[in-house]
């Protein structure tokens, strides 16, 4: 739509493909907005370099709106001009990138795994660095979600303090959530609820089918290995309450970093083995070392 020349080398519509570069003059593009916000953010980021800027018209229901807003807000902090109104994103052209210094905030979805550890523990306290109370990240909603699971969040000088104390928390019988704005939290929330024996229903998960793996099916497979009961649809997951765990279970990761990261905290409840554990290097290369610092027993052979 922008005028680039694309040649499919094997099958039409599938990689590998060859893109011939040229000066892009078109300044309007239509994008299906119900698949992934990543396509939209990518277009937004190249828009200032286009001679006429870019107007992105979003078609259908818009998924993961906070990620689009985060991209736009960060671009504005860098000096670019843009607008997001109704179903249209407009980014002005920029002749140069002005110098600016920004502090990159830590990733809230990565923080979710530590929230899970605190929730699954009887008593726990963990401090994480470089988080903003008024964060642009949609996954900041982890604070409200895990408050329902007994984790209290405090902010102090850019640090995040997670705390849980026995006797100060009443476990809910069930949890109903719409994670359409923060789908990357789904695996962590589902596994944590299973570990706590809480029934949960999670909707807004249509994008999970097209991630690194079919995350809905992967969650069902691995939670049921551990003794849970899971039902899935094209965009939802229903987890039944459980009161026990199978032991010595091998967790398949399906080449998906979030499968390894989400299931690891269950070691607080039962013994398990994470297969292809090095997959976490995609987003969190020091994860297993951090677990050891927290007192987990991690066999190195499992991650070599």
Short mmCIF file of N, CA and C in Angstrom, two decimals, residues 97-189:
data_model
loop_
_atom_site.label_atom_id
_atom_site.label_comp_id
_atom_site.label_asym_id
_atom_site.label_seq_id
_atom_site.Cartn_x
_atom_site.Cartn_y
_atom_site.Cartn_z
N UNK A 97 15.88 13.69 13.42
CA UNK A 97 15.54 13.16 14.74
C UNK A 97 16.23 14.02 15.78
N UNK A 98 15.49 14.75 16.59
CA UNK A 98 16.12 15.62 17.58
C UNK A 98 16.80 14.80 18.67
N UNK A 99 17.94 15.26 19.20
CA UNK A 99 18.59 14.52 20.28
C UNK A 99 17.76 14.57 21.56
N UNK A 100 17.60 13.45 22.20
CA UNK A 100 16.83 13.37 23.44
C UNK A 100 17.36 12.21 24.27
N UNK A 101 17.34 12.37 25.58
CA UNK A 101 17.77 11.29 26.48
C UNK A 101 16.55 10.75 27.23
N UNK A 102 16.34 9.46 27.12
CA UNK A 102 15.21 8.80 27.78
C UNK A 102 15.71 7.66 28.65
N UNK A 103 15.04 7.45 29.77
CA UNK A 103 15.30 6.26 30.58
C UNK A 103 14.32 5.18 30.16
N UNK A 104 14.85 4.06 29.70
CA UNK A 104 13.99 2.97 29.23
C UNK A 104 13.46 2.21 30.44
N UNK A 105 12.16 2.19 30.56
CA UNK A 105 11.53 1.50 31.68
C UNK A 105 11.65 -0.01 31.50
N UNK A 106 11.73 -0.72 32.61
CA UNK A 106 11.75 -2.18 32.55
C UNK A 106 10.41 -2.70 32.05
N UNK A 107 10.41 -3.93 31.63
CA UNK A 107 9.26 -4.56 30.98
C UNK A 107 8.28 -5.10 32.02
N UNK A 108 7.04 -4.62 31.97
CA UNK A 108 6.04 -5.06 32.95
C UNK A 108 5.64 -6.52 32.78
N UNK A 109 5.65 -7.03 31.55
CA UNK A 109 5.31 -8.44 31.38
C UNK A 109 6.37 -9.33 32.01
N UNK A 110 7.65 -8.88 31.99
CA UNK A 110 8.69 -9.63 32.69
C UNK A 110 8.50 -9.57 34.20
N UNK A 111 8.00 -8.44 34.69
CA UNK A 111 7.71 -8.32 36.12
C UNK A 111 6.63 -9.29 36.55
N UNK A 112 5.74 -9.65 35.63
CA UNK A 112 4.61 -10.51 35.99
C UNK A 112 5.05 -11.86 36.55
N UNK A 113 6.22 -12.36 36.12
CA UNK A 113 6.67 -13.66 36.60
C UNK A 113 7.08 -13.59 38.07
N UNK A 114 7.56 -12.42 38.50
CA UNK A 114 7.89 -12.23 39.90
C UNK A 114 6.62 -12.01 40.73
N UNK A 115 5.63 -11.37 40.12
CA UNK A 115 4.32 -11.28 40.76
C UNK A 115 3.78 -12.69 41.02
N UNK A 116 3.94 -13.57 40.05
CA UNK A 116 3.48 -14.94 40.18
C UNK A 116 4.18 -15.65 41.33
N UNK A 117 5.50 -15.46 41.44
CA UNK A 117 6.26 -16.09 42.53
C UNK A 117 5.77 -15.61 43.89
N UNK A 118 5.54 -14.31 44.01
CA UNK A 118 5.07 -13.77 45.28
C UNK A 118 3.68 -14.30 45.59
N UNK A 119 2.82 -14.37 44.58
CA UNK A 119 1.46 -14.86 44.80
C UNK A 119 1.44 -16.32 45.23
N UNK A 120 2.35 -17.12 44.68
CA UNK A 120 2.37 -18.56 44.98
C UNK A 120 3.07 -18.87 46.30
N UNK A 121 3.84 -17.93 46.82
CA UNK A 121 4.54 -18.13 48.10
C UNK A 121 3.60 -17.84 49.27
N UNK A 122 3.93 -18.39 50.44
CA UNK A 122 3.14 -18.09 51.64
C UNK A 122 3.45 -16.68 52.13
N UNK A 123 4.72 -16.35 52.18
CA UNK A 123 5.19 -15.02 52.52
C UNK A 123 6.34 -14.67 51.57
N UNK A 124 6.34 -13.47 51.04
CA UNK A 124 7.42 -13.12 50.11
C UNK A 124 7.52 -11.61 49.96
N UNK A 125 8.73 -11.17 49.59
CA UNK A 125 8.97 -9.75 49.32
C UNK A 125 10.07 -9.66 48.28
N UNK A 126 9.80 -9.02 47.15
CA UNK A 126 10.75 -8.89 46.05
C UNK A 126 10.77 -7.45 45.59
N UNK A 127 11.97 -6.92 45.33
CA UNK A 127 12.14 -5.56 44.81
C UNK A 127 12.67 -5.61 43.39
N UNK A 128 12.03 -4.89 42.48
CA UNK A 128 12.44 -4.80 41.08
C UNK A 128 12.76 -3.35 40.74
N UNK A 129 13.68 -3.15 39.81
CA UNK A 129 14.14 -1.79 39.52
C UNK A 129 13.60 -1.25 38.20
N UNK A 130 13.59 0.08 38.10
CA UNK A 130 13.26 0.85 36.89
C UNK A 130 11.82 0.63 36.42
N UNK A 131 10.88 0.97 37.28
CA UNK A 131 9.47 0.94 36.91
C UNK A 131 8.81 2.25 37.28
N UNK A 132 7.89 2.70 36.42
CA UNK A 132 7.19 3.97 36.62
C UNK A 132 5.77 3.72 37.09
N UNK A 133 5.35 4.48 38.10
CA UNK A 133 3.98 4.33 38.59
C UNK A 133 2.97 4.73 37.51
N UNK A 134 3.31 5.77 36.74
CA UNK A 134 2.44 6.21 35.64
C UNK A 134 2.99 5.70 34.31
N UNK A 135 3.06 4.40 34.18
CA UNK A 135 3.67 3.77 33.02
C UNK A 135 2.74 3.81 31.81
N UNK A 136 3.35 3.89 30.61
CA UNK A 136 2.60 3.79 29.37
C UNK A 136 2.24 2.34 29.03
N UNK A 137 2.92 1.38 29.64
CA UNK A 137 2.77 -0.02 29.25
C UNK A 137 1.42 -0.60 29.71
N UNK A 138 0.74 -1.26 28.77
CA UNK A 138 -0.54 -1.87 29.10
C UNK A 138 -0.43 -2.94 30.16
N UNK A 139 0.72 -3.64 30.19
CA UNK A 139 0.88 -4.73 31.15
C UNK A 139 1.06 -4.23 32.58
N UNK A 140 1.04 -2.91 32.77
CA UNK A 140 1.05 -2.38 34.13
C UNK A 140 -0.18 -2.85 34.89
N UNK A 141 -1.21 -3.27 34.18
CA UNK A 141 -2.42 -3.78 34.83
C UNK A 141 -2.14 -5.00 35.69
N UNK A 142 -0.93 -5.57 35.59
CA UNK A 142 -0.56 -6.70 36.45
C UNK A 142 -0.69 -6.32 37.93
N UNK A 143 -0.50 -5.04 38.25
CA UNK A 143 -0.60 -4.63 39.66
C UNK A 143 -2.01 -4.85 40.19
N UNK A 144 -3.03 -4.46 39.41
CA UNK A 144 -4.42 -4.63 39.85
C UNK A 144 -4.83 -6.09 39.84
N UNK A 145 -4.40 -6.82 38.82
CA UNK A 145 -4.77 -8.25 38.73
C UNK A 145 -4.21 -9.03 39.91
N UNK A 146 -2.93 -8.82 40.22
CA UNK A 146 -2.31 -9.62 41.27
C UNK A 146 -2.63 -9.10 42.67
N UNK A 147 -3.19 -7.92 42.77
CA UNK A 147 -3.71 -7.48 44.07
C UNK A 147 -4.83 -8.42 44.49
N UNK A 148 -5.61 -8.90 43.51
CA UNK A 148 -6.67 -9.85 43.80
C UNK A 148 -6.12 -11.21 44.21
N UNK A 149 -4.83 -11.44 43.90
CA UNK A 149 -4.18 -12.71 44.24
C UNK A 149 -3.23 -12.56 45.43
N UNK A 150 -3.37 -11.44 46.15
CA UNK A 150 -2.65 -11.29 47.40
C UNK A 150 -1.35 -10.53 47.35
N UNK A 151 -1.00 -9.94 46.19
CA UNK A 151 0.27 -9.25 46.06
C UNK A 151 0.05 -7.74 46.15
N UNK A 152 0.70 -7.12 47.12
CA UNK A 152 0.63 -5.67 47.30
C UNK A 152 1.81 -5.02 46.58
N UNK A 153 1.53 -3.97 45.80
CA UNK A 153 2.55 -3.26 45.04
C UNK A 153 2.80 -1.89 45.64
N UNK A 154 4.07 -1.56 45.82
CA UNK A 154 4.46 -0.22 46.28
C UNK A 154 5.55 0.32 45.35
N UNK A 155 5.52 1.64 45.09
CA UNK A 155 6.52 2.31 44.26
C UNK A 155 7.38 3.19 45.15
N UNK A 156 8.70 3.12 44.95
CA UNK A 156 9.62 3.94 45.74
C UNK A 156 10.87 4.25 44.94
N UNK A 157 11.02 5.50 44.53
CA UNK A 157 12.23 5.95 43.82
C UNK A 157 12.56 5.06 42.61
N UNK A 158 11.57 4.81 41.78
CA UNK A 158 11.79 4.02 40.57
C UNK A 158 11.86 2.53 40.79
N UNK A 159 11.66 2.09 42.03
CA UNK A 159 11.67 0.66 42.33
C UNK A 159 10.26 0.16 42.63
N UNK A 160 10.09 -1.11 42.40
CA UNK A 160 8.81 -1.77 42.58
C UNK A 160 8.94 -2.80 43.69
N UNK A 161 8.15 -2.64 44.75
CA UNK A 161 8.19 -3.58 45.86
C UNK A 161 6.95 -4.44 45.85
N UNK A 162 7.16 -5.75 45.72
CA UNK A 162 6.06 -6.73 45.73
C UNK A 162 6.08 -7.45 47.07
N UNK A 163 4.92 -7.56 47.70
CA UNK A 163 4.89 -8.14 49.04
C UNK A 163 3.61 -8.93 49.27
N UNK A 164 3.76 -10.06 49.93
CA UNK A 164 2.61 -10.86 50.34
C UNK A 164 2.88 -11.41 51.73
N UNK A 165 1.87 -11.31 52.60
CA UNK A 165 1.98 -11.83 53.95
C UNK A 165 0.79 -12.72 54.26
N UNK A 166 1.10 -13.85 54.86
CA UNK A 166 0.03 -14.77 55.25
C UNK A 166 -0.88 -14.09 56.26
N UNK A 167 -2.17 -14.33 56.12
CA UNK A 167 -3.14 -13.76 57.05
C UNK A 167 -3.69 -12.42 56.62
N UNK A 168 -3.07 -11.81 55.59
CA UNK A 168 -3.54 -10.50 55.12
C UNK A 168 -4.20 -10.60 53.75
N UNK A 169 -4.64 -11.80 53.40
CA UNK A 169 -5.18 -12.02 52.06
C UNK A 169 -6.22 -13.13 52.10
N UNK A 170 -7.37 -12.87 51.51
CA UNK A 170 -8.42 -13.87 51.40
C UNK A 170 -8.52 -14.30 49.94
N UNK A 171 -8.21 -15.55 49.70
CA UNK A 171 -8.17 -16.06 48.33
C UNK A 171 -9.57 -16.08 47.71
N UNK A 172 -9.74 -15.51 46.52
CA UNK A 172 -11.05 -15.57 45.85
C UNK A 172 -11.33 -16.97 45.33
N UNK A 173 -12.59 -17.32 45.20
CA UNK A 173 -12.95 -18.62 44.65
C UNK A 173 -12.77 -18.65 43.14
N UNK A 174 -12.95 -17.50 42.51
CA UNK A 174 -12.82 -17.45 41.05
C UNK A 174 -12.36 -16.06 40.62
N UNK A 175 -11.89 -15.99 39.38
CA UNK A 175 -11.39 -14.74 38.82
C UNK A 175 -11.86 -14.66 37.37
N UNK A 176 -12.50 -13.54 37.01
CA UNK A 176 -12.96 -13.30 35.65
C UNK A 176 -12.24 -12.08 35.09
N UNK A 177 -11.53 -12.26 33.98
CA UNK A 177 -10.71 -11.17 33.43
C UNK A 177 -10.87 -11.05 31.93
N UNK A 178 -10.82 -9.82 31.44
CA UNK A 178 -10.72 -9.54 30.01
C UNK A 178 -9.33 -9.00 29.78
N UNK A 179 -8.47 -9.76 29.10
CA UNK A 179 -7.08 -9.37 28.88
C UNK A 179 -6.82 -8.92 27.44
N UNK A 180 -7.85 -8.40 26.79
CA UNK A 180 -7.67 -7.96 25.41
C UNK A 180 -6.65 -6.83 25.29
N UNK A 181 -6.46 -6.05 26.36
CA UNK A 181 -5.48 -4.97 26.35
C UNK A 181 -4.12 -5.39 26.89
N UNK A 182 -4.03 -6.59 27.44
CA UNK A 182 -2.73 -7.06 27.96
C UNK A 182 -2.63 -8.58 27.82
N UNK A 183 -2.70 -9.08 26.58
CA UNK A 183 -2.71 -10.53 26.35
C UNK A 183 -1.44 -11.25 26.78
N UNK A 184 -0.30 -10.53 26.87
CA UNK A 184 0.95 -11.18 27.27
C UNK A 184 0.93 -11.61 28.74
N UNK A 185 -0.07 -11.17 29.49
CA UNK A 185 -0.18 -11.59 30.89
C UNK A 185 -0.97 -12.89 31.05
N UNK A 186 -1.60 -13.34 29.98
CA UNK A 186 -2.54 -14.46 30.09
C UNK A 186 -1.89 -15.73 30.62
N UNK A 187 -0.72 -16.09 30.10
CA UNK A 187 -0.09 -17.33 30.55
C UNK A 187 0.27 -17.26 32.03
N UNK A 188 0.82 -16.11 32.45
CA UNK A 188 1.21 -15.95 33.85
C UNK A 188 0.00 -16.04 34.76
N UNK A 189 -1.08 -15.35 34.39
CA UNK A 189 -2.28 -15.34 35.23
C UNK A 189 -2.89 -16.73 35.32
#
